[in-house]
mmCIF file of C-alpha atoms in Angstrom:
data_model
loop_
_atom_site.group_PDB
_atom_site.id
_atom_site.type_symbol
_atom_site.label_atom_id
_atom_site.label_comp_id
_atom_site.label_asym_id
_atom_site.label_seq_id
_atom_site.Cartn_x
_atom_site.Cartn_y
_atom_site.Cartn_z
ATOM 1 C CA MET I 259 -18.064 -2.652 21.852
ATOM 2 C CA VAL I 260 -17.645 -1.257 18.938
ATOM 3 C CA LEU I 261 -13.615 -1.381 17.809
ATOM 4 C CA ILE I 262 -11.995 0.284 15.095
ATOM 5 C CA PRO I 263 -10.375 -1.956 12.642
ATOM 6 C CA THR I 264 -6.322 -1.965 12.518
ATOM 7 C CA ALA I 265 -5.915 0.723 9.663
ATOM 8 C CA SER I 266 -3.884 -0.893 6.448
ATOM 9 C CA GLN I 267 -0.568 -0.796 5.540
ATOM 10 C CA THR I 268 1.623 -1.078 2.593
ATOM 11 C CA VAL I 269 3.346 -5.157 2.073
ATOM 12 C CA GLY I 270 6.478 -3.613 1.425
ATOM 13 C CA PRO I 271 8.999 -4.608 -1.555
ATOM 14 C CA PHE I 272 9.560 -7.189 0.877
ATOM 15 C CA LEU I 273 6.775 -8.835 1.107
ATOM 16 C CA HIS I 274 7.959 -12.461 -0.858
ATOM 17 C CA ILE I 275 9.865 -12.817 2.882
ATOM 18 C CA GLY I 276 7.035 -13.171 5.149
ATOM 19 C CA MET I 277 4.358 -14.537 1.804
ATOM 20 C CA ASN I 278 5.258 -16.958 0.565
ATOM 21 C CA GLU I 279 4.379 -20.752 2.040
ATOM 22 C CA LEU I 280 0.142 -20.610 0.250
ATOM 23 C CA ASN I 281 1.772 -19.201 -2.677
ATOM 24 C CA THR I 282 0.244 -21.569 -6.071
ATOM 25 C CA ASN I 283 -0.141 -21.246 -9.466
ATOM 26 C CA GLU I 284 -2.706 -23.175 -9.454
ATOM 27 C CA ILE I 285 -6.071 -24.330 -8.529
ATOM 28 C CA VAL I 286 -7.000 -27.672 -8.845
ATOM 29 C CA GLY I 287 -10.933 -28.370 -9.781
ATOM 30 C CA ASP I 288 -13.295 -30.372 -11.686
ATOM 31 C CA GLY I 289 -14.713 -28.881 -15.230
ATOM 32 C CA GLU I 290 -12.868 -26.088 -17.806
ATOM 33 C CA ARG I 291 -8.630 -25.930 -17.386
ATOM 34 C CA ILE I 292 -8.522 -22.369 -18.137
ATOM 35 C CA ALA I 293 -5.299 -19.789 -17.769
ATOM 36 C CA ILE I 294 -4.740 -16.261 -17.469
ATOM 37 C CA THR I 295 -2.396 -14.134 -18.059
ATOM 38 C CA GLY I 296 -1.426 -10.996 -17.622
ATOM 39 C CA ARG I 297 0.724 -8.717 -16.124
ATOM 40 C CA ILE I 298 0.863 -5.151 -13.313
ATOM 41 C CA LEU I 299 1.321 -2.228 -15.162
ATOM 42 C CA ASP I 300 1.780 1.742 -12.920
ATOM 43 C CA GLY I 301 0.722 4.458 -14.427
ATOM 44 C CA GLU I 302 4.207 5.216 -16.783
ATOM 45 C CA GLY I 303 3.527 1.738 -17.831
ATOM 46 C CA GLN I 304 6.213 -0.172 -16.423
ATOM 47 C CA PRO I 305 5.872 -3.655 -14.525
ATOM 48 C CA VAL I 306 4.901 -4.214 -11.182
ATOM 49 C CA PRO I 307 7.353 -6.699 -10.571
ATOM 50 C CA ASP I 308 6.969 -6.535 -6.877
ATOM 51 C CA ALA I 309 3.109 -7.490 -6.162
ATOM 52 C CA VAL I 310 1.350 -9.647 -4.782
ATOM 53 C CA LEU I 311 -2.496 -11.122 -6.289
ATOM 54 C CA GLU I 312 -4.884 -12.681 -4.790
ATOM 55 C CA PHE I 313 -7.685 -14.425 -6.465
ATOM 56 C CA TRP I 314 -11.310 -16.111 -5.150
ATOM 57 C CA GLN I 315 -13.225 -18.138 -7.258
ATOM 58 C CA ALA I 316 -16.412 -19.995 -6.779
ATOM 59 C CA ASN I 317 -15.539 -24.219 -9.334
ATOM 60 C CA ALA I 318 -17.546 -24.798 -11.899
ATOM 61 C CA HIS I 319 -21.238 -25.753 -10.139
ATOM 62 C CA GLY I 320 -20.393 -21.691 -8.666
ATOM 63 C CA LYS I 321 -19.759 -22.597 -4.834
ATOM 64 C CA TYR I 322 -17.848 -21.263 -2.946
ATOM 65 C CA ALA I 323 -15.831 -23.442 -0.707
ATOM 66 C CA HIS I 324 -16.657 -21.942 1.637
ATOM 67 C CA PRO I 325 -19.604 -21.985 5.106
ATOM 68 C CA GLU I 326 -21.677 -18.429 4.506
ATOM 69 C CA ASP I 327 -21.909 -21.076 0.989
ATOM 70 C CA GLN I 328 -25.211 -22.344 1.637
ATOM 71 C CA GLN I 329 -26.332 -23.902 -2.460
ATOM 72 C CA ASN I 330 -27.276 -27.652 -3.467
ATOM 73 C CA LYS I 331 -24.133 -27.471 -5.572
ATOM 74 C CA PRO I 332 -21.599 -30.037 -5.254
ATOM 75 C CA LEU I 333 -18.196 -29.252 -3.355
ATOM 76 C CA GLU I 334 -16.112 -31.019 -5.590
ATOM 77 C CA THR I 335 -12.540 -32.260 -2.504
ATOM 78 C CA GLY I 336 -9.474 -30.501 -2.561
ATOM 79 C CA PHE I 337 -11.146 -27.562 -4.686
ATOM 80 C CA THR I 338 -10.204 -24.451 -2.648
ATOM 81 C CA GLY I 339 -10.746 -21.551 -4.604
ATOM 82 C CA PHE I 340 -7.822 -19.930 -4.107
ATOM 83 C CA ALA I 341 -4.748 -18.781 -5.766
ATOM 84 C CA ARG I 342 -0.968 -16.777 -4.994
ATOM 85 C CA ILE I 343 1.081 -15.587 -7.144
ATOM 86 C CA PRO I 344 3.390 -12.857 -7.084
ATOM 87 C CA THR I 345 4.129 -10.760 -10.335
ATOM 88 C CA ASP I 346 7.247 -11.971 -11.831
ATOM 89 C CA THR I 347 10.502 -9.192 -13.147
ATOM 90 C CA GLY I 348 8.188 -8.447 -15.648
ATOM 91 C CA GLY I 349 5.155 -8.165 -13.892
ATOM 92 C CA GLY I 350 3.962 -10.944 -15.018
ATOM 93 C CA PHE I 351 1.604 -13.251 -13.305
ATOM 94 C CA ARG I 352 -0.450 -16.650 -14.976
ATOM 95 C CA LEU I 353 -3.698 -18.553 -13.319
ATOM 96 C CA SER I 354 -4.543 -22.151 -14.443
ATOM 97 C CA THR I 355 -7.573 -23.060 -13.096
ATOM 98 C CA VAL I 356 -10.839 -23.844 -13.858
ATOM 99 C CA LYS I 357 -13.019 -21.212 -15.110
ATOM 100 C CA PRO I 358 -16.032 -20.034 -12.602
ATOM 101 C CA GLY I 359 -20.162 -21.272 -12.819
ATOM 102 C CA PRO I 360 -22.240 -18.344 -11.843
ATOM 103 C CA VAL I 361 -22.894 -17.421 -8.866
ATOM 104 C CA PRO I 362 -25.585 -16.212 -7.357
ATOM 105 C CA ALA I 363 -26.744 -11.988 -7.258
ATOM 106 C CA ARG I 364 -27.809 -9.766 -4.368
ATOM 107 C CA THR I 365 -31.581 -9.929 -4.914
ATOM 108 C CA GLY I 366 -32.104 -12.706 -7.003
ATOM 109 C CA GLY I 367 -30.593 -13.761 -10.197
ATOM 110 C CA VAL I 368 -26.943 -14.554 -11.451
ATOM 111 C CA GLN I 369 -23.880 -13.301 -11.860
ATOM 112 C CA ALA I 370 -21.562 -13.766 -14.726
ATOM 113 C CA PRO I 371 -18.656 -15.663 -14.025
ATOM 114 C CA HIS I 372 -15.752 -13.726 -12.256
ATOM 115 C CA ILE I 373 -12.648 -14.332 -10.171
ATOM 116 C CA LEU I 374 -12.062 -11.631 -7.186
ATOM 117 C CA ILE I 375 -8.517 -10.605 -7.308
ATOM 118 C CA GLY I 376 -6.513 -8.772 -3.365
ATOM 119 C CA VAL I 377 -3.448 -6.407 -5.746
ATOM 120 C CA MET I 378 -1.435 -5.703 -3.230
ATOM 121 C CA ALA I 379 2.122 -3.995 -3.498
ATOM 122 C CA ARG I 380 4.924 -1.241 -3.270
ATOM 123 C CA GLY I 381 3.280 1.893 -3.032
ATOM 124 C CA LEU I 382 -0.442 0.311 -2.390
ATOM 125 C CA LEU I 383 -1.276 1.750 1.501
ATOM 126 C CA ALA I 384 -4.503 -0.495 1.299
ATOM 127 C CA ARG I 385 -5.533 -3.680 -1.038
ATOM 128 C CA LEU I 386 -6.974 -3.318 -4.398
ATOM 129 C CA VAL I 387 -9.690 -5.596 -4.742
ATOM 130 C CA THR I 388 -11.170 -5.816 -8.694
ATOM 131 C CA ARG I 389 -13.167 -8.716 -10.671
ATOM 132 C CA ILE I 390 -11.862 -11.514 -13.742
ATOM 133 C CA TYR I 391 -14.958 -11.348 -16.559
ATOM 134 C CA PHE I 392 -14.810 -13.230 -19.235
ATOM 135 C CA SER I 393 -14.527 -12.148 -23.080
ATOM 136 C CA ASP I 394 -16.932 -15.445 -24.099
ATOM 137 C CA GLU I 395 -19.385 -15.402 -21.827
ATOM 138 C CA ALA I 396 -22.932 -14.078 -22.800
ATOM 139 C CA ALA I 397 -24.124 -14.093 -19.364
ATOM 140 C CA ASN I 398 -21.682 -10.451 -18.543
ATOM 141 C CA ALA I 399 -24.573 -8.232 -20.651
ATOM 142 C CA ALA I 400 -26.867 -9.312 -17.594
ATOM 143 C CA ASP I 401 -24.113 -8.282 -14.436
ATOM 144 C CA PRO I 402 -25.203 -6.112 -11.906
ATOM 145 C CA VAL I 403 -21.320 -6.255 -10.448
ATOM 146 C CA LEU I 404 -20.706 -5.044 -14.334
ATOM 147 C CA ALA I 405 -24.289 -3.302 -14.505
ATOM 148 C CA LEU I 406 -22.532 -0.358 -12.395
ATOM 149 C CA VAL I 407 -19.550 0.404 -13.806
ATOM 150 C CA ALA I 408 -19.466 3.072 -16.652
ATOM 151 C CA ALA I 409 -19.714 1.850 -19.713
ATOM 152 C CA GLU I 410 -16.178 2.804 -21.201
ATOM 153 C CA ARG I 411 -14.694 1.576 -18.194
ATOM 154 C CA ARG I 412 -15.927 -2.523 -17.844
ATOM 155 C CA ALA I 413 -12.919 -3.526 -20.029
ATOM 156 C CA THR I 414 -10.596 -3.736 -18.125
ATOM 157 C CA LEU I 415 -12.946 -6.081 -15.755
ATOM 158 C CA ILE I 416 -13.378 -8.502 -18.620
ATOM 159 C CA ALA I 417 -10.090 -11.029 -19.438
ATOM 160 C CA ARG I 418 -10.196 -11.425 -23.473
ATOM 161 C CA ARG I 419 -10.149 -15.470 -24.904
ATOM 162 C CA GLU I 420 -7.169 -16.314 -27.503
ATOM 163 C CA ASP I 421 -7.687 -17.510 -30.624
ATOM 164 C CA GLY I 422 -6.380 -21.069 -30.532
ATOM 165 C CA LYS I 423 -7.778 -24.496 -28.870
ATOM 166 C CA ASP I 424 -6.399 -23.985 -25.305
ATOM 167 C CA ARG I 425 -8.473 -22.466 -23.227
ATOM 168 C CA ARG I 426 -5.971 -19.264 -22.991
ATOM 169 C CA TYR I 427 -7.170 -15.382 -21.155
ATOM 170 C CA VAL I 428 -5.001 -12.919 -21.286
ATOM 171 C CA TRP I 429 -6.112 -10.465 -18.478
ATOM 172 C CA ASP I 430 -4.032 -7.061 -17.934
ATOM 173 C CA ILE I 431 -4.093 -4.689 -14.508
ATOM 174 C CA ARG I 432 -2.835 -0.706 -14.706
ATOM 175 C CA LEU I 433 -2.670 1.030 -11.406
ATOM 176 C CA ARG I 434 -3.379 4.167 -12.269
ATOM 177 C CA GLY I 435 -3.520 6.445 -15.298
ATOM 178 C CA GLU I 436 -4.528 5.258 -18.690
ATOM 179 C CA GLY I 437 -7.109 2.482 -19.665
ATOM 180 C CA GLU I 438 -7.278 2.300 -15.522
ATOM 181 C CA THR I 439 -8.686 -0.924 -14.797
ATOM 182 C CA VAL I 440 -11.728 -0.545 -12.063
ATOM 183 C CA PHE I 441 -11.219 -1.385 -8.452
ATOM 184 C CA PHE I 442 -14.267 -1.657 -6.135
ATOM 185 C CA GLU I 443 -14.136 -0.269 -2.186
ATOM 186 C CA CYS I 444 -16.094 -3.559 -1.107
ATOM 187 C CA MET P 200 -31.946 -15.077 -3.576
ATOM 188 C CA TYR P 201 -27.672 -14.078 -1.508
ATOM 189 C CA ASP P 202 -28.653 -10.648 0.523
ATOM 190 C CA LEU P 203 -26.795 -11.248 3.128
ATOM 191 C CA PRO P 204 -25.357 -8.453 5.822
ATOM 192 C CA GLY P 205 -22.079 -7.013 4.129
ATOM 193 C CA TYR P 206 -19.345 -5.674 6.771
ATOM 194 C CA ARG P 207 -19.521 -2.621 8.363
ATOM 195 C CA ARG P 208 -17.153 -0.058 6.505
ATOM 196 C CA PRO P 209 -13.844 1.509 9.128
ATOM 197 C CA PRO P 210 -15.145 5.781 10.515
ATOM 198 C CA ALA P 211 -13.463 7.416 7.746
ATOM 199 C CA GLY P 212 -10.028 8.772 8.181
ATOM 200 C CA THR P 213 -8.956 5.386 10.180
ATOM 201 C CA GLN P 214 -7.704 3.329 7.345
ATOM 202 C CA PRO P 215 -5.224 5.187 5.106
ATOM 203 C CA ASN P 216 -5.719 6.946 1.842
ATOM 204 C CA LEU P 217 -4.487 5.477 -1.424
ATOM 205 C CA VAL P 218 -3.021 8.272 -3.021
ATOM 206 C CA HIS P 219 -0.664 10.496 -0.187
ATOM 207 C CA PRO P 220 1.669 12.684 -2.206
ATOM 208 C CA PRO P 221 4.526 12.658 0.355
ATOM 209 C CA TYR P 222 4.867 8.707 0.314
ATOM 210 C CA ARG P 223 5.953 9.367 -3.474
ATOM 211 C CA SER P 224 5.172 5.106 -4.982
ATOM 212 C CA THR P 225 1.974 5.655 -4.246
ATOM 213 C CA MET P 226 2.228 8.878 -7.432
ATOM 214 C CA THR P 227 3.197 6.221 -10.137
ATOM 215 C CA ARG P 228 0.770 3.132 -8.489
ATOM 216 C CA ALA P 229 -2.004 3.910 -7.269
ATOM 217 C CA PRO P 230 -4.614 4.428 -8.817
ATOM 218 C CA ALA P 231 -6.265 7.648 -9.723
ATOM 219 C CA LEU P 232 -9.766 7.660 -10.112
ATOM 220 C CA PRO P 233 -12.102 7.079 -7.735
ATOM 221 C CA LEU P 234 -12.808 3.317 -6.176
ATOM 222 C CA VAL P 235 -16.417 1.549 -7.782
ATOM 223 C CA PRO P 236 -19.078 1.040 -4.964
ATOM 224 C CA LEU P 237 -19.442 -2.714 -5.006
ATOM 225 C CA PRO P 238 -22.426 -4.643 -2.819
ATOM 226 C CA THR P 239 -21.927 -7.532 -1.039
ATOM 227 C CA THR P 240 -22.409 -10.470 -3.376
ATOM 228 C CA LEU P 241 -21.943 -13.708 -1.928
ATOM 229 C CA SER P 242 -18.335 -13.726 -3.410
ATOM 230 C CA GLU P 243 -16.913 -11.138 -1.192
ATOM 231 C CA ILE P 244 -18.679 -12.875 1.836
ATOM 232 C CA THR P 245 -16.686 -16.356 1.284
ATOM 233 C CA GLY P 246 -12.709 -16.269 1.321
ATOM 234 C CA PRO P 247 -10.779 -18.335 1.795
ATOM 235 C CA LEU P 248 -10.151 -20.278 5.590
ATOM 236 C CA PHE P 249 -6.321 -20.896 6.544
ATOM 237 C CA GLY P 250 -5.826 -22.010 10.414
ATOM 238 C CA HIS P 251 -4.278 -24.454 12.085
ATOM 239 C CA THR P 252 -3.522 -27.120 9.296
ATOM 240 C CA GLN P 253 -1.211 -24.580 7.529
ATOM 241 C CA VAL P 254 0.964 -23.861 10.800
ATOM 242 C CA ARG P 255 3.418 -25.932 12.621
ATOM 243 C CA PRO P 256 4.374 -25.027 16.145
ATOM 244 C CA LYS P 257 8.059 -23.810 15.598
ATOM 245 C CA ASP P 258 6.766 -21.368 12.859
ATOM 246 C CA SER P 259 5.331 -18.864 15.295
ATOM 247 C CA ASP P 260 9.095 -18.587 17.059
ATOM 248 C CA LEU P 261 11.678 -17.029 14.682
ATOM 249 C CA THR P 262 14.745 -17.081 16.527
ATOM 250 C CA VAL P 263 15.095 -21.356 16.205
ATOM 251 C CA HIS P 264 15.412 -21.778 12.540
ATOM 252 C CA HIS P 265 18.803 -21.625 12.618
ATOM 253 C CA ALA P 266 22.012 -22.647 14.117
ATOM 254 C CA GLY P 267 22.319 -20.419 16.448
ATOM 255 C CA ALA P 268 20.710 -17.477 18.098
ATOM 256 C CA PRO P 269 19.670 -14.420 16.270
ATOM 257 C CA LEU P 270 21.420 -11.173 17.761
ATOM 258 C CA GLY P 271 19.401 -8.081 19.053
ATOM 259 C CA GLU P 272 16.832 -8.017 21.809
ATOM 260 C CA ARG P 273 14.893 -10.127 21.525
ATOM 261 C CA ILE P 274 10.662 -9.849 22.086
ATOM 262 C CA VAL P 275 7.640 -11.662 22.797
ATOM 263 C CA VAL P 276 4.488 -10.303 20.005
ATOM 264 C CA THR P 277 1.624 -11.537 21.283
ATOM 265 C CA GLY P 278 -2.099 -10.075 21.567
ATOM 266 C CA ARG P 279 -5.848 -11.265 19.691
ATOM 267 C CA VAL P 280 -7.980 -10.926 17.112
ATOM 268 C CA LEU P 281 -10.583 -9.191 17.349
ATOM 269 C CA ASP P 282 -14.080 -8.446 14.905
ATOM 270 C CA ALA P 283 -15.288 -4.368 15.404
ATOM 271 C CA ASP P 284 -17.797 -5.523 18.161
ATOM 272 C CA GLY P 285 -15.259 -6.929 20.222
ATOM 273 C CA ARG P 286 -15.634 -11.027 18.786
ATOM 274 C CA PRO P 287 -12.279 -13.385 18.870
ATOM 275 C CA VAL P 288 -11.355 -14.625 15.503
ATOM 276 C CA PRO P 289 -10.389 -18.263 16.028
ATOM 277 C CA ASN P 290 -8.398 -20.270 14.281
ATOM 278 C CA THR P 291 -7.171 -17.918 11.603
ATOM 279 C CA LEU P 292 -3.468 -17.383 9.786
ATOM 280 C CA ILE P 293 -1.826 -13.913 10.514
ATOM 281 C CA GLU P 294 1.415 -14.357 8.092
ATOM 282 C CA VAL P 295 4.444 -11.771 9.693
ATOM 283 C CA TRP P 296 8.088 -10.545 8.822
ATOM 284 C CA GLN P 297 10.729 -8.566 9.830
ATOM 285 C CA ALA P 298 14.474 -7.318 9.259
ATOM 286 C CA ASN P 299 17.036 -8.189 11.399
ATOM 287 C CA ALA P 300 17.992 -6.046 14.555
ATOM 288 C CA GLY P 301 20.031 -4.519 12.441
ATOM 289 C CA GLY P 302 17.312 -3.250 9.749
ATOM 290 C CA ARG P 303 18.437 -4.923 6.446
ATOM 291 C CA TYR P 304 15.881 -7.719 6.381
ATOM 292 C CA ARG P 305 17.306 -10.311 3.886
ATOM 293 C CA HIS P 306 15.785 -10.132 0.657
ATOM 294 C CA PRO P 307 17.386 -9.900 -2.483
ATOM 295 C CA VAL P 308 15.902 -6.510 -3.151
ATOM 296 C CA ASP P 309 17.634 -5.600 0.258
ATOM 297 C CA GLN P 310 21.273 -4.582 -0.953
ATOM 298 C CA ARG P 311 22.434 -2.071 1.834
ATOM 299 C CA GLU P 312 25.992 -4.349 2.217
ATOM 300 C CA ALA P 313 26.867 -1.419 5.431
ATOM 301 C CA VAL P 314 23.867 -3.054 7.314
ATOM 302 C CA PRO P 315 24.846 -6.385 7.795
ATOM 303 C CA LEU P 316 22.592 -9.683 7.181
ATOM 304 C CA ASP P 317 22.047 -12.073 10.731
ATOM 305 C CA PRO P 318 23.318 -15.678 9.394
ATOM 306 C CA ASN P 319 21.060 -16.961 12.061
ATOM 307 C CA PHE P 320 18.333 -14.709 11.435
ATOM 308 C CA THR P 321 15.036 -15.000 7.932
ATOM 309 C CA GLY P 322 12.536 -12.399 9.299
ATOM 310 C CA ALA P 323 9.682 -14.989 8.336
ATOM 311 C CA GLY P 324 6.649 -17.173 11.231
ATOM 312 C CA ARG P 325 3.568 -17.980 10.929
ATOM 313 C CA ALA P 326 0.676 -18.017 13.525
ATOM 314 C CA ALA P 327 -3.590 -19.315 13.375
ATOM 315 C CA THR P 328 -5.038 -18.149 16.565
ATOM 316 C CA ASP P 329 -6.351 -20.072 19.558
ATOM 317 C CA ALA P 330 -10.580 -20.449 20.054
ATOM 318 C CA ASP P 331 -10.449 -16.991 21.780
ATOM 319 C CA GLY P 332 -8.477 -15.071 19.008
ATOM 320 C CA ALA P 333 -4.825 -15.480 20.646
ATOM 321 C CA TYR P 334 -1.911 -15.682 18.682
ATOM 322 C CA ARG P 335 1.878 -15.396 19.938
ATOM 323 C CA PHE P 336 5.640 -14.774 18.079
ATOM 324 C CA THR P 337 8.213 -14.997 19.879
ATOM 325 C CA THR P 338 11.633 -12.729 17.780
ATOM 326 C CA ILE P 339 13.742 -10.000 17.977
ATOM 327 C CA LYS P 340 13.506 -6.512 17.687
ATOM 328 C CA PRO P 341 13.725 -5.310 14.076
ATOM 329 C CA GLY P 342 15.894 -2.256 13.788
ATOM 330 C CA ALA P 343 15.061 1.272 11.295
ATOM 331 C CA TYR P 344 15.057 0.262 8.169
ATOM 332 C CA ALA P 345 16.525 3.204 6.422
ATOM 333 C CA TRP P 346 15.015 3.876 2.444
ATOM 334 C CA ARG P 347 14.851 6.316 -0.317
ATOM 335 C CA ASN P 348 11.601 7.951 -0.602
ATOM 336 C CA HIS P 349 12.896 11.036 0.427
ATOM 337 C CA HIS P 350 16.271 13.448 1.845
ATOM 338 C CA ASN P 351 17.101 10.553 5.278
ATOM 339 C CA ALA P 352 14.674 8.543 5.392
ATOM 340 C CA TRP P 353 13.484 6.375 8.244
ATOM 341 C CA ARG P 354 11.304 3.585 8.845
ATOM 342 C CA PRO P 355 10.198 3.314 12.374
ATOM 343 C CA ALA P 356 10.996 -0.194 13.366
ATOM 344 C CA HIS P 357 7.789 -2.829 12.563
ATOM 345 C CA ILE P 358 6.804 -6.115 12.111
ATOM 346 C CA HIS P 359 4.951 -6.629 8.776
ATOM 347 C CA PHE P 360 1.786 -8.659 9.720
ATOM 348 C CA SER P 361 -0.843 -10.561 7.549
ATOM 349 C CA LEU P 362 -4.384 -11.612 7.957
ATOM 350 C CA PHE P 363 -7.576 -13.380 6.277
ATOM 351 C CA GLY P 364 -9.401 -13.818 8.758
ATOM 352 C CA PRO P 365 -13.597 -15.164 7.831
ATOM 353 C CA SER P 366 -13.657 -13.668 4.330
ATOM 354 C CA PHE P 367 -12.616 -12.010 1.629
ATOM 355 C CA LEU P 368 -13.143 -8.814 3.515
ATOM 356 C CA THR P 369 -11.324 -9.247 6.455
ATOM 357 C CA ARG P 370 -8.564 -9.528 4.813
ATOM 358 C CA ILE P 371 -5.720 -7.687 6.041
ATOM 359 C CA VAL P 372 -2.454 -6.829 5.126
ATOM 360 C CA THR P 373 -0.780 -4.299 8.805
ATOM 361 C CA GLN P 374 2.362 -3.244 10.174
ATOM 362 C CA MET P 375 3.377 -3.218 14.021
ATOM 363 C CA TYR P 376 4.749 -0.481 14.989
ATOM 364 C CA PHE P 377 6.359 0.568 18.796
ATOM 365 C CA PRO P 378 5.586 2.459 20.935
ATOM 366 C CA GLY P 379 6.791 5.747 21.353
ATOM 367 C CA ASP P 380 8.776 5.313 17.847
ATOM 368 C CA PRO P 381 10.024 8.901 17.113
ATOM 369 C CA LEU P 382 10.165 8.473 13.167
ATOM 370 C CA LEU P 383 6.163 7.269 13.310
ATOM 371 C CA ALA P 384 6.102 11.187 12.681
ATOM 372 C CA LEU P 385 8.660 11.990 10.328
ATOM 373 C CA ASP P 386 6.575 8.045 8.395
ATOM 374 C CA PRO P 387 4.739 8.779 5.572
ATOM 375 C CA ILE P 388 3.756 4.909 5.888
ATOM 376 C CA VAL P 389 1.644 5.739 8.417
ATOM 377 C CA MET P 390 1.016 9.258 8.137
ATOM 378 C CA GLY P 391 -1.072 7.918 4.770
ATOM 379 C CA ILE P 392 -3.493 7.123 7.684
ATOM 380 C CA PRO P 393 -5.650 10.908 8.605
ATOM 381 C CA ASP P 394 -7.278 9.966 12.205
ATOM 382 C CA GLU P 395 -5.166 9.094 15.008
ATOM 383 C CA ARG P 396 -7.420 6.284 15.631
ATOM 384 C CA GLY P 397 -6.182 4.589 12.681
ATOM 385 C CA ARG P 398 -2.213 5.614 12.934
ATOM 386 C CA GLN P 399 -2.331 4.564 16.445
ATOM 387 C CA SER P 400 -4.327 1.114 16.080
ATOM 388 C CA MET P 401 -1.247 -0.467 14.292
ATOM 389 C CA ILE P 402 0.787 0.417 17.536
ATOM 390 C CA ALA P 403 1.738 -2.217 20.252
ATOM 391 C CA ARG P 404 1.819 -1.984 23.882
ATOM 392 C CA PHE P 405 4.326 -2.535 26.329
ATOM 393 C CA ASP P 406 3.214 -5.588 28.124
ATOM 394 C CA LEU P 407 5.296 -5.914 31.620
ATOM 395 C CA ASP P 408 2.902 -9.522 32.194
ATOM 396 C CA ALA P 409 4.071 -11.064 28.378
ATOM 397 C CA THR P 410 6.908 -10.408 29.422
ATOM 398 C CA VAL P 411 9.614 -13.957 29.864
ATOM 399 C CA PRO P 412 11.664 -12.748 33.155
ATOM 400 C CA ASP P 413 14.946 -12.654 32.038
ATOM 401 C CA VAL P 414 14.212 -14.078 28.217
ATOM 402 C CA ALA P 415 12.043 -11.147 26.464
ATOM 403 C CA LEU P 416 10.280 -8.232 26.725
ATOM 404 C CA GLY P 417 6.783 -8.090 25.908
ATOM 405 C CA TYR P 418 4.592 -6.542 23.684
ATOM 406 C CA ARG P 419 1.335 -6.947 23.304
ATOM 407 C CA PHE P 420 -1.305 -6.263 19.865
ATOM 408 C CA ASP P 421 -4.466 -6.678 19.289
ATOM 409 C CA ILE P 422 -5.686 -6.937 15.855
ATOM 410 C CA VAL P 423 -9.418 -5.885 14.901
ATOM 411 C CA LEU P 424 -10.807 -6.970 11.322
ATOM 412 C CA ARG P 425 -14.205 -5.534 10.257
ATOM 413 C CA CYS P 426 -17.040 -7.368 11.054
ATOM 414 C CA ARG P 427 -20.352 -7.857 9.994
ATOM 415 C CA ASP P 428 -23.692 -6.378 9.906
ATOM 416 C CA ALA P 429 -26.325 -7.397 11.605
ATOM 417 C CA THR P 430 -28.393 -6.794 8.795
ATOM 418 C CA PRO P 431 -28.801 -6.025 4.969
ATOM 419 C CA ARG P 432 -29.152 -2.562 4.543
ATOM 420 C CA GLU P 433 -31.803 -1.227 3.218
ATOM 421 C CA ASP P 434 -30.309 1.327 0.669
ATOM 422 C CA GLY P 435 -29.098 -2.754 -0.635
ATOM 423 C CA THR P 436 -25.232 -1.387 -0.860
ATOM 424 C CA GLY P 437 -24.826 -4.226 2.272
ATOM 425 C CA TRP P 438 -22.579 -1.145 4.363
ATOM 426 C CA SER P 439 -23.987 1.398 6.277
#
């Protein structure tokens, strides 16, 4: 039997009624604590205050909290790898998490540390998928996914490390127009 | 080495186009550039798993959260969550939200005072599928919702459904519609899907077997998630 997957629709402007209880802006786990802050802007440069972001990442060892990950790596109790954050009135978000470790690539080698992001909002008929990489990772140069992206657009996937003692990164999403973020079909 | 089977892609046209000019806000929010094809990696075939532990029994009955009963036509919405090969998807979380019987959302952005709020209705629910992929909600039929997309624009009655499934790639948010609604063909959000089969995938059907005598009309709504390919694709894209 082959069925047609149910079609996607926008979350609309009232998503907060139903997409609520799983929301958290903190991923608990062992390893280096980091914060990622940013804003979502639309094609006119206006903030998007009614989006929701979903984050999915491996732990500091590069292990996902999921049965498909059969790697022999530690997985600490309490680590989920998931966060869901509705944007604030200024289109902003702040994620507190652990820096993910490198995870296996499809055909050998590793992928540079990254976080998957799903973006949903009014005006988006389907979820957009993108990735956050980290500006201070030498492994980015050999990452097989970044290599698929035109060089001049790669910077849209890379969170910039801020100067200072706390490990803070800034990563903005531009849905459309100048500096448009790379979104993936997957 | 993690050369994993990817997820089969839905037939062309059965999912919405991101840019759909009749739905005005796609013109400022949907990406203008083509999506970049991403081979499936361990990152995508994993994903957050939510099921029974997130749900309390009362969460699937939207009519019992206040002192009184909500106004409107009481309905049961039930169905199964399947993958595209027809296998049940057990123990997966479903989140729903909707307007009240008059078409008003309990949300600060919905300020249409001509349409009253119902003090006995919030409009949020959750359920997890059982071992057979089945779920069941009790609620009231939402009203049509007037919006400002174009002159005299009305959204057909709908219930928002959010599902996770077994991986990051099975995540879907959709809207369930009601059969025979004359607003469906006029709705730019529904009509953003080019293929009629995709539009039909969102329309529940009336089901006398799901109807509770003297209490609630029954609607059946099966939800189909993407499923894995049997083997990795030789072209390395992980999909057909």
